[in-house]
């Protein structure tokens, strides 16, 4: 029930004090200069309390985005495999919109921030704006925080991110090594002064594993008898097993004989054995020596997938090899296996019209 009390101040002005009392709920009150607004507030508040919406709205007004991000970093990031890479993105949001309460964090406000972000210079290429994929990563980082605010903390009733469109991403890059490039690059890696480079590149090239999956691998994940590398926690959260081809398996067997005892990592850093080795410099030198241009480490994965497609792997098989839950991510390789798809089309046609002249 709502009660409205008319009040007159010393200067003669009138106000209306509203109190909403519902059994089992704390009393809610507010003052208005207009009786109409007082009645509207009373009706809306009473309905919101009965439907369980009011106190979530109140929580949204009580907490800022900066508080939500700090809680997310404290409670959620430690359990996320890529948590540390997400932290700088969260700090950007905290600095940009952290002063706003969650109630003030509307879809238009987020959209404006993302549009501004898209115009900022890229960290890697200051002469270019940020890539759509980078903007998408920032959007996802904030979406994760707001999702927790809704589901786990009940600081929000609905995430405003539901009304923020995802950036339109360009078609996925498919850069893979030609046979000649592959031979030159592997030779340059073999001749590198860094003993880890050749093994690491060959492992990535022959398994299609992501950089974090192969460079962060431990000996506990390796089964030399079964020739497998077991991935317990991948990007999409599913377990996956990588097959170790004979050349890689032989190199790992040799490496196992002289492995370090102060770390379980396959490729430990000499500076900090608890961290994987940093191969950026030797990798860059090997690319230069081999004369391979416009090629990134992740393109080793593209090379594996492209070679699999050109050797007859179907899209479901590619998805299984690469650890994708859907076929959409491997559609980019479909055009690389025309012979395989042509053979299927011929078999289907033969079944339908094979006996006709």
Coordinates of C-alpha atoms in Angstrom, one line a residue:
X1 CA 0.0 0.0 0.0
X2 CA 1.2 3.5 -0.8
X3 CA 0.5 6.5 1.4
X4 CA 0.9 10.1 0.2
X5 CA 1.3 12.9 2.7
X6 CA 1.0 16.6 1.6
X7 CA 3.5 18.9 3.2
X8 CA 3.7 22.7 3.2
X9 CA 7.0 24.4 3.9
X10 CA 7.5 27.8 5.6
X11 CA 7.8 29.6 2.3
X12 CA 4.4 28.2 1.3
X13 CA 5.5 25.7 -1.3
X14 CA 3.9 22.3 -1.4
X15 CA 5.5 18.8 -1.6
X16 CA 4.2 15.3 -1.4
X17 CA 5.9 12.6 0.6
X18 CA 5.2 9.1 -0.6
X19 CA 5.7 5.9 1.4
X20 CA 5.3 2.4 0.0
X21 CA 4.7 -0.3 2.5
X22 CA 4.5 -4.0 1.5
X23 CA 4.5 -6.9 3.9
X24 CA 8.0 -8.4 4.3
X25 CA 9.7 -5.5 2.5
X26 CA 11.5 -2.4 3.8
X27 CA 9.5 0.8 3.5
X28 CA 10.4 2.9 0.4
X29 CA 9.9 6.7 0.4
X30 CA 10.4 9.7 -1.9
X31 CA 9.3 13.3 -2.1
X32 CA 7.8 15.1 -5.2
X33 CA 6.7 18.6 -6.0
X34 CA 3.8 17.3 -8.1
X35 CA 1.0 15.0 -6.8
X36 CA 0.8 13.4 -10.2
X37 CA 4.4 12.4 -10.1
X38 CA 4.0 11.2 -6.6
X39 CA 1.2 8.9 -7.6
X40 CA 3.1 7.6 -10.6
X41 CA 6.1 6.8 -8.5
X42 CA 4.0 5.1 -5.9
X43 CA 2.3 2.9 -8.5
X44 CA 5.5 2.0 -10.4
X45 CA 7.5 1.3 -7.2
X46 CA 4.8 -0.9 -5.7
X47 CA 4.5 -2.9 -8.9
X48 CA 8.3 -3.2 -9.2
X49 CA 8.6 -4.5 -5.6
X50 CA 5.8 -7.0 -6.2
X51 CA 7.6 -8.3 -9.3
X52 CA 11.0 -8.4 -7.7
X53 CA 12.5 -5.7 -9.9
X54 CA 12.8 -2.7 -7.5
X55 CA 15.7 -3.7 -5.4
X56 CA 17.8 -4.7 -8.4
X57 CA 17.3 -1.3 -9.8
X58 CA 18.3 0.2 -6.4
X59 CA 21.5 -2.0 -6.5
X60 CA 22.3 -0.6 -10.0
X61 CA 22.1 2.9 -8.6
X62 CA 24.3 2.0 -5.7
X63 CA 27.3 0.4 -7.5
X64 CA 29.6 2.0 -10.1
X65 CA 31.1 0.2 -13.1
X66 CA 34.5 0.6 -11.5
X67 CA 33.2 -1.4 -8.5
X68 CA 31.9 -4.0 -10.8
X69 CA 35.1 -4.3 -12.7
X70 CA 37.2 -4.5 -9.5
X71 CA 35.0 -7.3 -8.2
X72 CA 35.2 -9.1 -11.5
X73 CA 39.0 -8.9 -11.5
X74 CA 39.1 -10.1 -7.9
X75 CA 36.6 -13.0 -8.1
X76 CA 36.5 -14.1 -11.8
X77 CA 39.7 -13.4 -13.6
X78 CA 41.8 -15.8 -11.6
X79 CA 39.7 -18.7 -12.9
X80 CA 39.9 -17.6 -16.6
X81 CA 42.7 -19.1 -18.7
X82 CA 43.1 -15.8 -20.7
X83 CA 42.3 -13.6 -17.7
X84 CA 45.5 -11.6 -17.7
X85 CA 45.1 -10.6 -21.3
X86 CA 41.6 -9.3 -20.5
X87 CA 42.9 -7.1 -17.6
X88 CA 44.1 -4.1 -19.7
X89 CA 40.8 -4.1 -21.5
X90 CA 38.9 -3.9 -18.2
X91 CA 41.2 -1.1 -17.1
X92 CA 40.3 0.9 -20.2
X93 CA 36.6 0.6 -19.4
X94 CA 37.2 1.5 -15.8
X95 CA 39.1 4.7 -16.8
X96 CA 36.5 5.6 -19.5
X97 CA 33.2 4.9 -17.8
X98 CA 34.1 3.6 -14.3
X99 CA 32.6 6.7 -12.6
X100 CA 29.1 5.9 -13.9
X101 CA 26.6 3.8 -11.8
X102 CA 25.4 0.6 -13.4
X103 CA 22.0 2.3 -13.7
X104 CA 23.6 5.1 -15.8
X105 CA 25.5 2.6 -18.0
X106 CA 23.0 2.5 -20.9
X107 CA 23.4 1.0 -24.4
X108 CA 23.9 4.4 -26.0
X109 CA 26.7 5.3 -23.5
X110 CA 28.5 2.0 -24.3
X111 CA 28.0 2.5 -28.0
X112 CA 29.5 6.0 -27.9
X113 CA 32.5 4.6 -26.0
X114 CA 33.0 1.8 -28.5
X115 CA 32.8 4.2 -31.4
X116 CA 35.5 6.4 -29.8
X117 CA 37.6 3.3 -29.2
X118 CA 37.4 2.4 -32.9
X119 CA 38.9 5.7 -33.8
X120 CA 41.9 5.4 -31.4
X121 CA 45.2 4.5 -33.0
X122 CA 46.2 0.8 -32.9
X123 CA 48.9 0.0 -30.3
X124 CA 50.8 -2.1 -32.9
X125 CA 50.3 0.3 -35.8
X126 CA 49.8 3.9 -34.5
X127 CA 49.1 5.1 -38.0
X128 CA 46.0 3.0 -38.2
X129 CA 42.7 2.9 -36.1
X130 CA 42.0 -0.1 -34.0
X131 CA 40.8 -3.1 -35.8
X132 CA 37.2 -4.3 -35.5
X133 CA 38.4 -7.5 -33.9
X134 CA 40.1 -5.5 -31.2
X135 CA 36.9 -3.5 -30.6
X136 CA 35.1 -6.8 -30.3
X137 CA 37.5 -8.0 -27.6
X138 CA 36.9 -4.8 -25.6
X139 CA 33.1 -5.3 -26.0
X140 CA 33.3 -8.9 -24.8
X141 CA 35.4 -7.9 -21.8
X142 CA 32.7 -5.5 -20.6
X143 CA 29.9 -7.9 -21.5
X144 CA 31.5 -10.5 -19.2
X145 CA 31.5 -8.1 -16.3
X146 CA 27.9 -7.1 -16.8
X147 CA 26.8 -10.7 -17.2
X148 CA 28.2 -11.4 -13.7
X149 CA 26.5 -8.3 -12.4
X150 CA 23.2 -9.8 -13.6
X151 CA 23.5 -13.5 -12.8
X152 CA 25.8 -13.7 -9.8
X153 CA 25.7 -10.4 -7.9
X154 CA 22.1 -9.2 -8.8
X155 CA 23.4 -5.7 -9.2
X156 CA 21.6 -5.4 -12.5
X157 CA 18.3 -6.7 -13.8
X158 CA 19.2 -6.8 -17.5
X159 CA 22.6 -6.2 -19.1
X160 CA 22.6 -3.1 -21.4
X161 CA 25.1 -5.0 -23.5
X162 CA 22.1 -7.0 -24.9
X163 CA 21.3 -3.9 -26.9
X164 CA 24.9 -3.2 -28.1
X165 CA 25.6 -4.6 -31.5
X166 CA 28.8 -6.6 -32.1
X167 CA 31.2 -4.9 -34.5
X168 CA 31.1 -6.1 -38.1
X169 CA 34.2 -8.2 -38.5
X170 CA 36.1 -8.6 -41.8
X171 CA 36.4 -12.1 -43.4
X172 CA 38.9 -14.2 -41.5
X173 CA 42.5 -14.0 -42.7
X174 CA 43.8 -17.0 -44.4
X175 CA 47.6 -16.7 -44.9
X176 CA 49.4 -20.0 -45.3
X177 CA 52.9 -21.0 -46.3
X178 CA 53.6 -22.2 -49.8
X179 CA 55.7 -25.4 -50.1
X180 CA 58.8 -23.3 -50.9
X181 CA 58.1 -20.8 -48.0
X182 CA 57.6 -23.7 -45.6
X183 CA 60.9 -25.3 -46.5
X184 CA 62.8 -22.0 -46.2
X185 CA 61.2 -21.1 -42.9
X186 CA 61.8 -24.5 -41.3
X187 CA 65.4 -24.4 -42.4
X188 CA 65.8 -20.9 -40.9
X189 CA 64.3 -22.1 -37.6
X190 CA 66.5 -25.2 -37.6
X191 CA 69.6 -23.0 -38.0
X192 CA 68.4 -20.5 -35.3
X193 CA 70.6 -20.0 -32.2
X194 CA 67.5 -20.5 -30.1
X195 CA 67.1 -24.2 -29.4
X196 CA 63.4 -23.9 -28.8
X197 CA 62.3 -22.3 -32.0
X198 CA 62.4 -25.2 -34.5
X199 CA 60.6 -27.6 -32.1
X200 CA 58.0 -25.0 -31.2
X201 CA 57.3 -24.0 -34.9
X202 CA 57.2 -27.6 -36.0
X203 CA 54.8 -28.5 -33.2
X204 CA 52.5 -25.6 -34.1
X205 CA 52.7 -26.3 -37.8
X206 CA 51.9 -30.0 -37.5
X207 CA 49.1 -29.9 -34.9
X208 CA 47.3 -26.6 -35.7
X209 CA 47.4 -25.8 -32.0
X210 CA 47.0 -22.2 -30.9
X211 CA 50.1 -20.4 -29.6
X212 CA 48.9 -20.4 -26.0
X213 CA 48.1 -24.2 -26.3
X214 CA 51.5 -25.2 -27.7
X215 CA 53.8 -22.7 -26.0
X216 CA 52.0 -23.2 -22.7
X217 CA 52.1 -27.0 -22.9
X218 CA 53.5 -29.0 -20.0
X219 CA 55.2 -32.4 -20.0
X220 CA 52.2 -33.7 -18.0
X221 CA 50.1 -33.2 -21.1
X222 CA 52.5 -35.2 -23.3
X223 CA 52.1 -38.9 -23.9
X224 CA 55.1 -40.1 -25.8
X225 CA 53.8 -43.6 -26.1
X226 CA 50.4 -42.6 -27.6
X227 CA 52.0 -39.6 -29.5
X228 CA 49.5 -37.1 -28.1
X229 CA 49.3 -33.7 -26.5
X230 CA 46.2 -33.5 -24.3
X231 CA 44.6 -30.0 -24.0
X232 CA 42.5 -29.9 -20.9
X233 CA 41.3 -26.3 -21.2
X234 CA 41.1 -24.7 -24.7
X235 CA 39.7 -21.4 -25.9
X236 CA 36.2 -22.7 -26.2
X237 CA 36.3 -24.7 -23.0
X238 CA 36.4 -28.2 -24.5
X239 CA 39.1 -30.8 -24.1
X240 CA 41.0 -31.7 -27.2
X241 CA 43.8 -34.1 -28.1
X242 CA 46.5 -33.1 -30.6
X243 CA 48.3 -35.8 -32.5
X244 CA 52.1 -35.6 -32.5
X245 CA 53.5 -36.5 -35.9
X246 CA 56.6 -38.7 -36.1
X247 CA 59.2 -35.8 -36.6
X248 CA 57.8 -33.9 -33.7
X249 CA 57.6 -37.0 -31.5
X250 CA 61.2 -37.8 -32.1
X251 CA 62.3 -34.3 -31.2
X252 CA 60.2 -34.4 -28.0
X253 CA 61.7 -37.7 -27.0
X254 CA 65.2 -36.2 -27.3
X255 CA 64.1 -33.2 -25.4
X256 CA 62.6 -35.3 -22.6
X257 CA 66.1 -36.8 -22.0
X258 CA 67.5 -33.3 -21.0
X259 CA 64.4 -31.6 -19.7
X260 CA 64.7 -29.1 -16.8
X261 CA 63.6 -30.3 -13.4
X262 CA 62.6 -26.9 -12.0
X263 CA 59.6 -26.6 -14.4
X264 CA 56.9 -28.7 -16.0
X265 CA 56.8 -26.5 -19.1
X266 CA 57.7 -27.8 -22.5
X267 CA 59.3 -24.5 -23.5
X268 CA 60.3 -22.7 -20.3
X269 CA 61.8 -19.3 -20.1
X270 CA 65.4 -19.2 -19.0
X271 CA 64.6 -16.0 -17.0
X272 CA 61.5 -17.3 -15.3
X273 CA 61.0 -21.1 -15.7
X274 CA 57.3 -20.8 -14.6
X275 CA 56.7 -18.8 -17.8
X276 CA 56.9 -19.9 -21.4
X277 CA 59.9 -18.7 -23.4
X278 CA 59.5 -15.6 -25.5
X279 CA 60.3 -16.4 -29.1
X280 CA 59.4 -13.1 -30.7
X281 CA 63.0 -12.1 -31.6
X282 CA 64.2 -15.4 -32.9
X283 CA 60.9 -15.9 -34.8
X284 CA 61.2 -12.5 -36.4
X285 CA 64.8 -13.2 -37.4
X286 CA 63.9 -16.6 -38.9
X287 CA 61.1 -15.0 -41.0
X288 CA 63.6 -12.4 -42.3
X289 CA 66.2 -15.0 -43.1
X290 CA 63.6 -17.1 -44.9
X291 CA 62.3 -14.1 -46.8
X292 CA 58.7 -14.9 -45.6
X293 CA 56.6 -11.7 -45.4
X294 CA 53.3 -10.8 -43.9
X295 CA 53.3 -14.0 -41.8
X296 CA 52.3 -14.2 -38.1
X297 CA 52.7 -17.1 -35.6
X298 CA 48.9 -17.8 -35.8
X299 CA 49.3 -18.3 -39.5
X300 CA 51.1 -21.6 -38.7
X301 CA 47.6 -22.7 -37.6
X302 CA 46.1 -21.5 -40.8
X303 CA 48.8 -23.4 -42.7
X304 CA 47.9 -26.6 -41.0
X305 CA 44.2 -26.1 -41.6
X306 CA 44.8 -25.1 -45.3
X307 CA 46.9 -28.2 -45.9
X308 CA 44.3 -30.4 -44.3
X309 CA 41.6 -28.9 -46.5
X310 CA 43.7 -29.3 -49.6
X311 CA 44.3 -32.9 -48.7
X312 CA 40.6 -33.7 -48.5
X313 CA 39.6 -32.9 -44.9
X314 CA 35.9 -32.1 -44.7
X315 CA 34.6 -29.0 -42.8
X316 CA 33.5 -31.1 -39.8
X317 CA 36.9 -32.8 -39.7
X318 CA 38.6 -29.4 -39.9
X319 CA 36.4 -28.2 -37.0
X320 CA 37.4 -31.2 -34.9
X321 CA 41.1 -30.8 -35.8
X322 CA 41.1 -27.1 -34.9
X323 CA 38.8 -27.3 -31.9
X324 CA 35.9 -25.2 -33.2
X325 CA 32.4 -26.0 -31.9
X326 CA 30.8 -24.7 -35.1
X327 CA 31.5 -24.9 -38.8
X328 CA 31.3 -21.1 -39.3
X329 CA 35.0 -20.7 -38.2
X330 CA 36.2 -23.2 -40.8
X331 CA 34.2 -21.9 -43.7
X332 CA 37.2 -19.8 -44.7
X333 CA 39.0 -23.0 -45.8
X334 CA 36.2 -24.4 -47.8
X335 CA 37.5 -23.0 -51.1
X336 CA 40.8 -24.8 -50.6
X337 CA 39.4 -28.3 -51.2
X338 CA 37.6 -28.1 -54.6
X339 CA 38.8 -31.5 -55.6
X340 CA 37.4 -33.1 -52.4
X341 CA 34.0 -31.4 -52.8
X342 CA 34.0 -32.2 -56.6
X343 CA 34.5 -35.9 -55.8
X344 CA 31.6 -35.8 -53.4
X345 CA 29.4 -34.1 -56.1
X346 CA 30.4 -36.7 -58.7
X347 CA 29.4 -39.5 -56.3
X348 CA 26.1 -38.0 -55.6
X349 CA 25.4 -37.4 -59.3
X350 CA 26.4 -40.9 -60.1
X351 CA 23.9 -42.3 -57.6
X352 CA 21.1 -40.1 -59.1
X353 CA 21.7 -40.4 -62.8
X354 CA 24.5 -43.0 -63.2
X355 CA 22.4 -45.3 -65.3
X356 CA 21.1 -42.7 -67.7
X357 CA 22.7 -41.9 -71.0

